[in-house]
PDB file of C-alpha atoms in Angstrom:
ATOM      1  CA  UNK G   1       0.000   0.000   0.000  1.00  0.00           C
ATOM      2  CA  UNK G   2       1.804   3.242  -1.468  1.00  0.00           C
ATOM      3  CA  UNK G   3      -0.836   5.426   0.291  1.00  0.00           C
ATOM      4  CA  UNK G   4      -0.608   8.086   2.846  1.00  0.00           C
ATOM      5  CA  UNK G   5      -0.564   6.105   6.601  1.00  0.00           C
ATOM      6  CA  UNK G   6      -1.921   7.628   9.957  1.00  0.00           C
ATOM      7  CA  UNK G   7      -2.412   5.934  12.951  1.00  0.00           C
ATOM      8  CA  UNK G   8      -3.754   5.620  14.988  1.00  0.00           C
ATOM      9  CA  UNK G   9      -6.968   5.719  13.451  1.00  0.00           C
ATOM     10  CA  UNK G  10      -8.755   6.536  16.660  1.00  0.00           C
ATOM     11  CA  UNK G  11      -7.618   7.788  19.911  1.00  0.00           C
ATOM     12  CA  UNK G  12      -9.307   8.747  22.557  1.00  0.00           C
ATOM     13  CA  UNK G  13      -7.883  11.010  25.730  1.00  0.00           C
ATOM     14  CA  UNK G  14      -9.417  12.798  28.385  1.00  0.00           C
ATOM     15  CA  UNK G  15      -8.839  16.371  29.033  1.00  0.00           C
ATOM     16  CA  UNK G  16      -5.382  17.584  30.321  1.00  0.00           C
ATOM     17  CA  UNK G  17      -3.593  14.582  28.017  1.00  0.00           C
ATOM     18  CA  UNK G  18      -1.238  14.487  25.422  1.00  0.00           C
ATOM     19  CA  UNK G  19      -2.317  13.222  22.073  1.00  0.00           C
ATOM     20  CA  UNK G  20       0.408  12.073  19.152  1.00  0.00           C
ATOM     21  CA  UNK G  21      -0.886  11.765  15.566  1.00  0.00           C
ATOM     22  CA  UNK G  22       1.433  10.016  13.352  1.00  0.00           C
ATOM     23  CA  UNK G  23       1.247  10.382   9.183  1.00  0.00           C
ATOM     24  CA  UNK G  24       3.427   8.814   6.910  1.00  0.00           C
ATOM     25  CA  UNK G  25       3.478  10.079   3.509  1.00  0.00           C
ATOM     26  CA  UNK G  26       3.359   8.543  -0.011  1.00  0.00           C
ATOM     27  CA  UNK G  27       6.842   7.339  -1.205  1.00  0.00           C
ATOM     28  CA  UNK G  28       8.424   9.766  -3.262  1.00  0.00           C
ATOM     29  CA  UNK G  29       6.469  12.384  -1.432  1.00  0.00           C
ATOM     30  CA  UNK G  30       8.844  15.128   0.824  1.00  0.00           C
ATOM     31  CA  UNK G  31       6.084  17.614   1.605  1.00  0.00           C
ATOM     32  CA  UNK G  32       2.931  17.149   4.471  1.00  0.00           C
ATOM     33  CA  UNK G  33       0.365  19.019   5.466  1.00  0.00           C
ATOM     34  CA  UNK G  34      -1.967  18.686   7.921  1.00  0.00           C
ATOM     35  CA  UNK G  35      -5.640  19.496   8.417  1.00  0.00           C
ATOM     36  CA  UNK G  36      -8.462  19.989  10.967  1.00  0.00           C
ATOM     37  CA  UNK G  37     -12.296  18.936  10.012  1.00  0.00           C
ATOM     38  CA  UNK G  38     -14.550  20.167  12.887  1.00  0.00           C
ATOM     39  CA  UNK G  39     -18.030  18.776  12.741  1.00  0.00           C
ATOM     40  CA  UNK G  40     -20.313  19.753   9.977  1.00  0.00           C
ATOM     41  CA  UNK G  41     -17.484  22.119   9.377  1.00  0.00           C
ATOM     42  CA  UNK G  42     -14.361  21.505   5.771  1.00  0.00           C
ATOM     43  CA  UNK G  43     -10.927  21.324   6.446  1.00  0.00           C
ATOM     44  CA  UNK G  44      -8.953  23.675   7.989  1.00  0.00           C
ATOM     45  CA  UNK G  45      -5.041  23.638   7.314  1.00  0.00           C
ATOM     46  CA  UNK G  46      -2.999  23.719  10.148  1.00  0.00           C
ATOM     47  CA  UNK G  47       0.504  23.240   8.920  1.00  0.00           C
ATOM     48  CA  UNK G  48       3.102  22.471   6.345  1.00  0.00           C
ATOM     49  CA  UNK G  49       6.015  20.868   6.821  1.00  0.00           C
ATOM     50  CA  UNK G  50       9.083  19.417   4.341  1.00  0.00           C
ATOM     51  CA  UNK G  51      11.647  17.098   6.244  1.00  0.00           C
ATOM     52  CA  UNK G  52      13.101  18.792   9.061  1.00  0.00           C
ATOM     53  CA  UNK G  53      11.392  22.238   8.369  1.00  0.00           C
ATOM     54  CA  UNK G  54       8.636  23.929   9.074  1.00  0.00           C
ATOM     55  CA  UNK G  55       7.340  25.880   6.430  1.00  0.00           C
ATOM     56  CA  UNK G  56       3.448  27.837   7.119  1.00  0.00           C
ATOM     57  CA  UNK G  57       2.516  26.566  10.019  1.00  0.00           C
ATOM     58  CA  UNK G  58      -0.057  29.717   9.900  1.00  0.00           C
ATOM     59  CA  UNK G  59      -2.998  27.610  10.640  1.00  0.00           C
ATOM     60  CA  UNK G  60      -1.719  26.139  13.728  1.00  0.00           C
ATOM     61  CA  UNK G  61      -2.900  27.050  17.421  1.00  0.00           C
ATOM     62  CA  UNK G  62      -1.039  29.306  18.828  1.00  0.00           C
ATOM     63  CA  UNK G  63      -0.319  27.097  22.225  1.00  0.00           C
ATOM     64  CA  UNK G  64      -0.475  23.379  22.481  1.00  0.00           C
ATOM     65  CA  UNK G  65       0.079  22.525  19.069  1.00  0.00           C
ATOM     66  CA  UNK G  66       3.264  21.401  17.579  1.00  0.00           C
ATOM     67  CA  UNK G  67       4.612  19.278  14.367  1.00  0.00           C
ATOM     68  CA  UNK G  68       7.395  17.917  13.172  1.00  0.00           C
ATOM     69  CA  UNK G  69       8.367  16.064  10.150  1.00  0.00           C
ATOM     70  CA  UNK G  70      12.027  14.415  11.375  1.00  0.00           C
ATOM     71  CA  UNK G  71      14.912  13.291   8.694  1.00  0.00           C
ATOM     72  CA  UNK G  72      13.562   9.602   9.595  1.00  0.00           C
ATOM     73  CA  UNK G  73      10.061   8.222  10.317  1.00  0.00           C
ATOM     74  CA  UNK G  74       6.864   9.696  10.317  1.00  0.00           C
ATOM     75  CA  UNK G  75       5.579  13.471  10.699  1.00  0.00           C
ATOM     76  CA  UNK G  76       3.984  14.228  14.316  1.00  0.00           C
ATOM     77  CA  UNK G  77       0.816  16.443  15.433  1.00  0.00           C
ATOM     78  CA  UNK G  78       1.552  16.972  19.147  1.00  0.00           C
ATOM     79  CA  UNK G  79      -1.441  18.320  21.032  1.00  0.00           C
ATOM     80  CA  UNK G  80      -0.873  19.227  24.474  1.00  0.00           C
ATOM     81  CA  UNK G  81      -3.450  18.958  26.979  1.00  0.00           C
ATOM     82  CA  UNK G  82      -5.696  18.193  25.234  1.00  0.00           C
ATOM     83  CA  UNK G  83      -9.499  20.224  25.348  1.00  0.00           C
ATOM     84  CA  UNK G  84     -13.227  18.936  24.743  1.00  0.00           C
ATOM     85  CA  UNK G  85     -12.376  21.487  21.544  1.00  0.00           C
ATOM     86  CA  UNK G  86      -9.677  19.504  20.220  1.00  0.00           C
ATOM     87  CA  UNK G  87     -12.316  16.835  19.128  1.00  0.00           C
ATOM     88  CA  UNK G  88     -12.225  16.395  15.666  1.00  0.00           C
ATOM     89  CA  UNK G  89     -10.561  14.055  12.594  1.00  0.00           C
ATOM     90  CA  UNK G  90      -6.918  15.426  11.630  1.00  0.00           C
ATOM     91  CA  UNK G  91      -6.156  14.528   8.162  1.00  0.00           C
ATOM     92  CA  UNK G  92      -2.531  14.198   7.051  1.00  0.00           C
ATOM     93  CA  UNK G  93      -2.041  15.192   2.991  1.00  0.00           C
ATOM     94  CA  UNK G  94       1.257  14.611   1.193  1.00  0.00           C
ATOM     95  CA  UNK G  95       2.572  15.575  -1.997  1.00  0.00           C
ATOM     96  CA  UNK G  96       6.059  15.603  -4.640  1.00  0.00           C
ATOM     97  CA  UNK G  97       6.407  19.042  -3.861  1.00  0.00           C
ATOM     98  CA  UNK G  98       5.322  22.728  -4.732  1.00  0.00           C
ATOM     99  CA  UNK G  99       5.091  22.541  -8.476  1.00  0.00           C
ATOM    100  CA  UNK G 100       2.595  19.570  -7.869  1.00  0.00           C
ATOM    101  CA  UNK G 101      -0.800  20.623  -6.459  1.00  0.00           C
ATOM    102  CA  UNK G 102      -2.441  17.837  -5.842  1.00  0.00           C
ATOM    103  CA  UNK G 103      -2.390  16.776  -2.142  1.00  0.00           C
ATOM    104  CA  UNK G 104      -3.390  12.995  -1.287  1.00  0.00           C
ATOM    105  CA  UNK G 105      -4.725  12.382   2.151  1.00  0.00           C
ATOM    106  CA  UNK G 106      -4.793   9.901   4.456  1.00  0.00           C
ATOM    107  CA  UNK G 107      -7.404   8.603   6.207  1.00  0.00           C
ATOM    108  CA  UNK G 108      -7.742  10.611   8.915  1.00  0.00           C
ATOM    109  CA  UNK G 109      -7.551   9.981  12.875  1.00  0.00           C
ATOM    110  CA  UNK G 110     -10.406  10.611  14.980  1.00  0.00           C
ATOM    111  CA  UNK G 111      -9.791  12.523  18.020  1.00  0.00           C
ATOM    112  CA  UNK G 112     -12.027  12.207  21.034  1.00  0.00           C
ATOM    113  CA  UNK G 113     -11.583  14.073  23.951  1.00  0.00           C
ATOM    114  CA  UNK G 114     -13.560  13.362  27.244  1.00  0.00           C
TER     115      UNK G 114
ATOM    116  CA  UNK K   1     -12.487  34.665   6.707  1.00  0.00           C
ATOM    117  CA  UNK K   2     -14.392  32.025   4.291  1.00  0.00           C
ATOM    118  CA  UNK K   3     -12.660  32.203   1.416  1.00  0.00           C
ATOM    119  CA  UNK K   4     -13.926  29.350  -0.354  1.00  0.00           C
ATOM    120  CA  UNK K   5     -17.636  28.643   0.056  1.00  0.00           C
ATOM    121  CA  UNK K   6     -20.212  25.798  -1.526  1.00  0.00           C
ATOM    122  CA  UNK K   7     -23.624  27.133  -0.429  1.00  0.00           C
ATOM    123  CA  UNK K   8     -25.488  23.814  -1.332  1.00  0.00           C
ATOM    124  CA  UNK K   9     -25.413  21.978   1.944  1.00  0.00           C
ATOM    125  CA  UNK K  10     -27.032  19.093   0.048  1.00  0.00           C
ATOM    126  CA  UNK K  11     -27.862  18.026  -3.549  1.00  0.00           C
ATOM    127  CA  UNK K  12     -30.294  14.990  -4.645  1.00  0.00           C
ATOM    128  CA  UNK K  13     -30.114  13.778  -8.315  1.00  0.00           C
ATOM    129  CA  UNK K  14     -31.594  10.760  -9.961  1.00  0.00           C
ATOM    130  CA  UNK K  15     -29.092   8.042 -11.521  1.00  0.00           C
ATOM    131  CA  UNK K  16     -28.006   9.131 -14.884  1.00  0.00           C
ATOM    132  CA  UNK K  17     -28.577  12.321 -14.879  1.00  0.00           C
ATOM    133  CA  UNK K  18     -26.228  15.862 -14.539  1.00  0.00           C
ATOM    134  CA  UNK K  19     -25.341  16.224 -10.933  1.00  0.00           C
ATOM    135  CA  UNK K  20     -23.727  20.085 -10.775  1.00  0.00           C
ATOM    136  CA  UNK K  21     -22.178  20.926  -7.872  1.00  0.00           C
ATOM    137  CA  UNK K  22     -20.610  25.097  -7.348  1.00  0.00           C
ATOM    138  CA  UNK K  23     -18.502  26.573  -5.506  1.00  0.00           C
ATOM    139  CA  UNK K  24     -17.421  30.637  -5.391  1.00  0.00           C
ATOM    140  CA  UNK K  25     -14.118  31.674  -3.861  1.00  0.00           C
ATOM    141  CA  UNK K  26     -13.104  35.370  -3.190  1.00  0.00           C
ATOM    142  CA  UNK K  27      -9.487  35.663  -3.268  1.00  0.00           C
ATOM    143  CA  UNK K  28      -7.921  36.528  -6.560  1.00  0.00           C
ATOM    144  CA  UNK K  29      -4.674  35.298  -5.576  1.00  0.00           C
ATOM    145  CA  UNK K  30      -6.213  31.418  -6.269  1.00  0.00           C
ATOM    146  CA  UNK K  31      -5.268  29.995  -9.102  1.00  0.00           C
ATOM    147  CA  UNK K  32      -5.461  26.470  -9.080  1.00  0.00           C
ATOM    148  CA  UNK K  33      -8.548  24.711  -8.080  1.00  0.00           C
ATOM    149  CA  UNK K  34      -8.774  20.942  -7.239  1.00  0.00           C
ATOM    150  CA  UNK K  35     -12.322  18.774  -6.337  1.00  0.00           C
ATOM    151  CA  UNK K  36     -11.840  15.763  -3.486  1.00  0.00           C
ATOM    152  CA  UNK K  37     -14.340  13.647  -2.561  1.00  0.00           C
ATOM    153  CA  UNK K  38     -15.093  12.082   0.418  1.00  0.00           C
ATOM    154  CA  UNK K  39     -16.885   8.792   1.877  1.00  0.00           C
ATOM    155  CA  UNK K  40     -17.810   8.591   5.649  1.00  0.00           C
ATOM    156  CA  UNK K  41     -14.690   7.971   7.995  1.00  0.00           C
ATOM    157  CA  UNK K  42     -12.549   8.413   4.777  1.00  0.00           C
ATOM    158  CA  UNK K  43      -9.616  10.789   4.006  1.00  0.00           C
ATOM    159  CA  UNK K  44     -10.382  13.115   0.866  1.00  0.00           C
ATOM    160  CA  UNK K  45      -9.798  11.375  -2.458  1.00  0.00           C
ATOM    161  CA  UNK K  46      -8.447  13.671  -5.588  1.00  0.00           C
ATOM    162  CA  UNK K  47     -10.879  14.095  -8.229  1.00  0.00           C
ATOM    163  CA  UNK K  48      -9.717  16.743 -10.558  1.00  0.00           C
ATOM    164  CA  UNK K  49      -8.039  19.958 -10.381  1.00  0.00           C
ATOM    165  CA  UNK K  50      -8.158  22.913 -13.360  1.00  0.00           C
ATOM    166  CA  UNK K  51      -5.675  25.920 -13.292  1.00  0.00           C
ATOM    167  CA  UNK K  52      -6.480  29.296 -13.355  1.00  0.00           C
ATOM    168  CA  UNK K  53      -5.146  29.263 -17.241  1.00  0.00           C
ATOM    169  CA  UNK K  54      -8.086  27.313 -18.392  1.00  0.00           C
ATOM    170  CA  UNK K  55     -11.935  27.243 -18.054  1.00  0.00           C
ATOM    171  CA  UNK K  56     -12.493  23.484 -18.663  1.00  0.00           C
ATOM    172  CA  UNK K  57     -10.544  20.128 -17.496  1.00  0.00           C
ATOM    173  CA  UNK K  58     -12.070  16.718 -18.157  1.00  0.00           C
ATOM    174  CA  UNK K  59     -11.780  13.477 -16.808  1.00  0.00           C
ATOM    175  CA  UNK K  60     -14.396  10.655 -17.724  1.00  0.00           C
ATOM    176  CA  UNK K  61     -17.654  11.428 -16.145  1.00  0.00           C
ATOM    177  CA  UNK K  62     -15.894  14.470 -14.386  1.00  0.00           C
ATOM    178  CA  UNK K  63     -15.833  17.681 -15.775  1.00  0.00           C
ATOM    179  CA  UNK K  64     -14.555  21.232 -14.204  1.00  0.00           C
ATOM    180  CA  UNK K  65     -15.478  24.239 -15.611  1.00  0.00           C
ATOM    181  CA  UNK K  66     -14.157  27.785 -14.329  1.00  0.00           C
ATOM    182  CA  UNK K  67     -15.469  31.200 -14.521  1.00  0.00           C
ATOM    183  CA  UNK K  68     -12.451  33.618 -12.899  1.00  0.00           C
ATOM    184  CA  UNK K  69     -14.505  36.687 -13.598  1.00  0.00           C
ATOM    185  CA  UNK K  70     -17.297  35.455 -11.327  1.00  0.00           C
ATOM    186  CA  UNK K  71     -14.664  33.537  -9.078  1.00  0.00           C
ATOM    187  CA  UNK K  72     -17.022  30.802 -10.189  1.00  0.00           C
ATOM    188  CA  UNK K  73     -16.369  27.020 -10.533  1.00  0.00           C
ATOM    189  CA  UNK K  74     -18.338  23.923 -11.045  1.00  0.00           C
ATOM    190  CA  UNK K  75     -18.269  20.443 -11.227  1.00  0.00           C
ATOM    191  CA  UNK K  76     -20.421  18.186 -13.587  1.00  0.00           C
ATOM    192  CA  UNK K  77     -20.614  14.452 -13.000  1.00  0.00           C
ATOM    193  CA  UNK K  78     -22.363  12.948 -15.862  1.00  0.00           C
ATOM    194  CA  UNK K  79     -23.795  10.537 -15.562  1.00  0.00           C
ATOM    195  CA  UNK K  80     -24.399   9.877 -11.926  1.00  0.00           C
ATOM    196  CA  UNK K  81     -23.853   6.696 -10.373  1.00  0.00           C
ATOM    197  CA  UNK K  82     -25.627   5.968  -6.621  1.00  0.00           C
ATOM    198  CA  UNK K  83     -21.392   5.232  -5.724  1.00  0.00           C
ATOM    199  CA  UNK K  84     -20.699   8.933  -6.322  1.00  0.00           C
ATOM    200  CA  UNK K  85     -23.083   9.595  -3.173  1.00  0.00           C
ATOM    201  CA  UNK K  86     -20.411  11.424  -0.834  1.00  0.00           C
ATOM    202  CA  UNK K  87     -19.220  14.923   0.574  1.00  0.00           C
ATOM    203  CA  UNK K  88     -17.993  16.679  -2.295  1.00  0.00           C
ATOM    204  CA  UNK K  89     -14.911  19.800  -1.480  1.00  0.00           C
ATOM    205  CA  UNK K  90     -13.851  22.052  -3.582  1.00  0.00           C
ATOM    206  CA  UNK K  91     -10.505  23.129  -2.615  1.00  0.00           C
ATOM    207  CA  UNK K  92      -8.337  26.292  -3.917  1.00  0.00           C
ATOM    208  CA  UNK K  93      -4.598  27.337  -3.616  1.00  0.00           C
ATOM    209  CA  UNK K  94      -2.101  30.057  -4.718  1.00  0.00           C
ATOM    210  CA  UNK K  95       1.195  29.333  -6.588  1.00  0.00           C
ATOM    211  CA  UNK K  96       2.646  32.365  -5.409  1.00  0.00           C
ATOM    212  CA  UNK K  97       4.777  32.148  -1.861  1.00  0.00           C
ATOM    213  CA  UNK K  98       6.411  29.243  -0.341  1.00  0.00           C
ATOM    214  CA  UNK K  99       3.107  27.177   0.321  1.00  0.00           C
ATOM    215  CA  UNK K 100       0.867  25.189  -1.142  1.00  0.00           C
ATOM    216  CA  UNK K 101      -1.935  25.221   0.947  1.00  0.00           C
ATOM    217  CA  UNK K 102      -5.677  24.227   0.313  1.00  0.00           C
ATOM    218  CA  UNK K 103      -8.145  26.382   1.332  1.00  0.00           C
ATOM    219  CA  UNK K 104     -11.461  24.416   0.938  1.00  0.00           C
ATOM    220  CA  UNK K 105     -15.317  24.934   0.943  1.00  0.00           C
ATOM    221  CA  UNK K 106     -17.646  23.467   3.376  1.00  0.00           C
ATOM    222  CA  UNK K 107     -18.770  20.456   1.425  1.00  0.00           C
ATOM    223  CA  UNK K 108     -21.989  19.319  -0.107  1.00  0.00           C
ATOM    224  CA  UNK K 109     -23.562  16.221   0.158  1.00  0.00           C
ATOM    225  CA  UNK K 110     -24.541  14.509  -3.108  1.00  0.00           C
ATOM    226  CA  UNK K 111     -27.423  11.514  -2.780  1.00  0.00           C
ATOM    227  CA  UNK K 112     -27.478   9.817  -6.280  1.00  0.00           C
ATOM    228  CA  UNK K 113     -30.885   8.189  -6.121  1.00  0.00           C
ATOM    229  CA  UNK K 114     -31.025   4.598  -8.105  1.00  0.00           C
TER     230      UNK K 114
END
């Protein structure tokens, strides 16, 4: 399977936790974004990474919130103690880079906060 | 800020016929446009993307069409199949800057009636 990978699928935390989303992008893909779907609401973006740098994370909470996207192994959405607010699916997207627009997604993790 | 909007909520179309589906952006800066679709507890799944440069991109049943002096597009699915029922996003992005960022609608739901 060549697709984009997130896991866990679901996670569930209560409130004051940390919750680690994990994407791993298509091969031959160096670029990831990540996005927020509220209910009933489309996706927001919340950052864009390339490996090792941080490139418009504009879309990201201003505390609690962190990515990465290390030389090795997967790119991480950190969330911080976590908030009833925070409940939503985070979608990963990849792509070859800037000259190629089209973003392919993964299939999402499910955050639930109690 | 919605910069992107699909003011259908919802659209119900009998099988084999034109299902149309709009969306109306504000920002002239956009100039490339892509359509995902999306199943329940599914990532987004590329449909088909037009650039600013054009007013027309097909694929198959998929067609695009773009008005940029109404900040207009569309999407025509002829002829509808019940297994294109899903949330359809339109999605839009500027090539100017360091990211490549999606900035989508809010959705609508297309039920393709048998």
């Amino acid at each position: 399977n060549a697709g984009v990978m997130q896991n866990p699928r679901h996670l569930v935390r209560r409130r004051g936790q940390e919750a680690r989303l994990r994407c791993s992008p298509m091969k031959g893909h160096s670029h990831v974004y990540w996005y927020r779907q509220l209910p009933e609401e489309g996706l927001k973006f919340m950052v864009y990474l390339q490996k090792e740098n941080i490139i418009d994370e504009s879309g990201m909470p201003k505390e609690r919130f962190s990515a990465e996207f290390p030389k090795e192994g997967p790119s991480i959405l950190r969330i911080q103690q976590v908030v009833r607010g925070d409940s939503a699916a985070y979608f990963c997207a990849s792509s070859r880079g800037l000259s190629s627009y089209e973003q392919y997604f993964g299939p999402g993790t499910r955050l639930t906060v109690t | 800020d919605q910069q992107v909007k699909q003011n259908s909520p919802s659209l119900s179309v009998q099988e084999g016929r034109i299902s149309i589906l709009n969306c109306d952006y504000t920002n002239s800066m956009f100039d490339y446009f892509l359509w995902y679709k999306k199943y329940p507890a599914e990532g987004p799944t590329f449909l088909i993307s037009i650039s600013s440069i054009k007013d027309k991109n097909e694929d198959g049943r998929f067609t695009v069409f773009l008005n940029k002096s109404a900040k207009h597009l569309s999407l025509h699915i002829v002829p509808s199949q019940p297994g294109d029922s899903a949330v359809y996003f339109c999605a839009a992005s500027k090539s100017s800057g360091n990211t490549g960022k999606l900035i989508f609608g809010q959705g609508t739901t297309l039920q393709v009636k048998p």
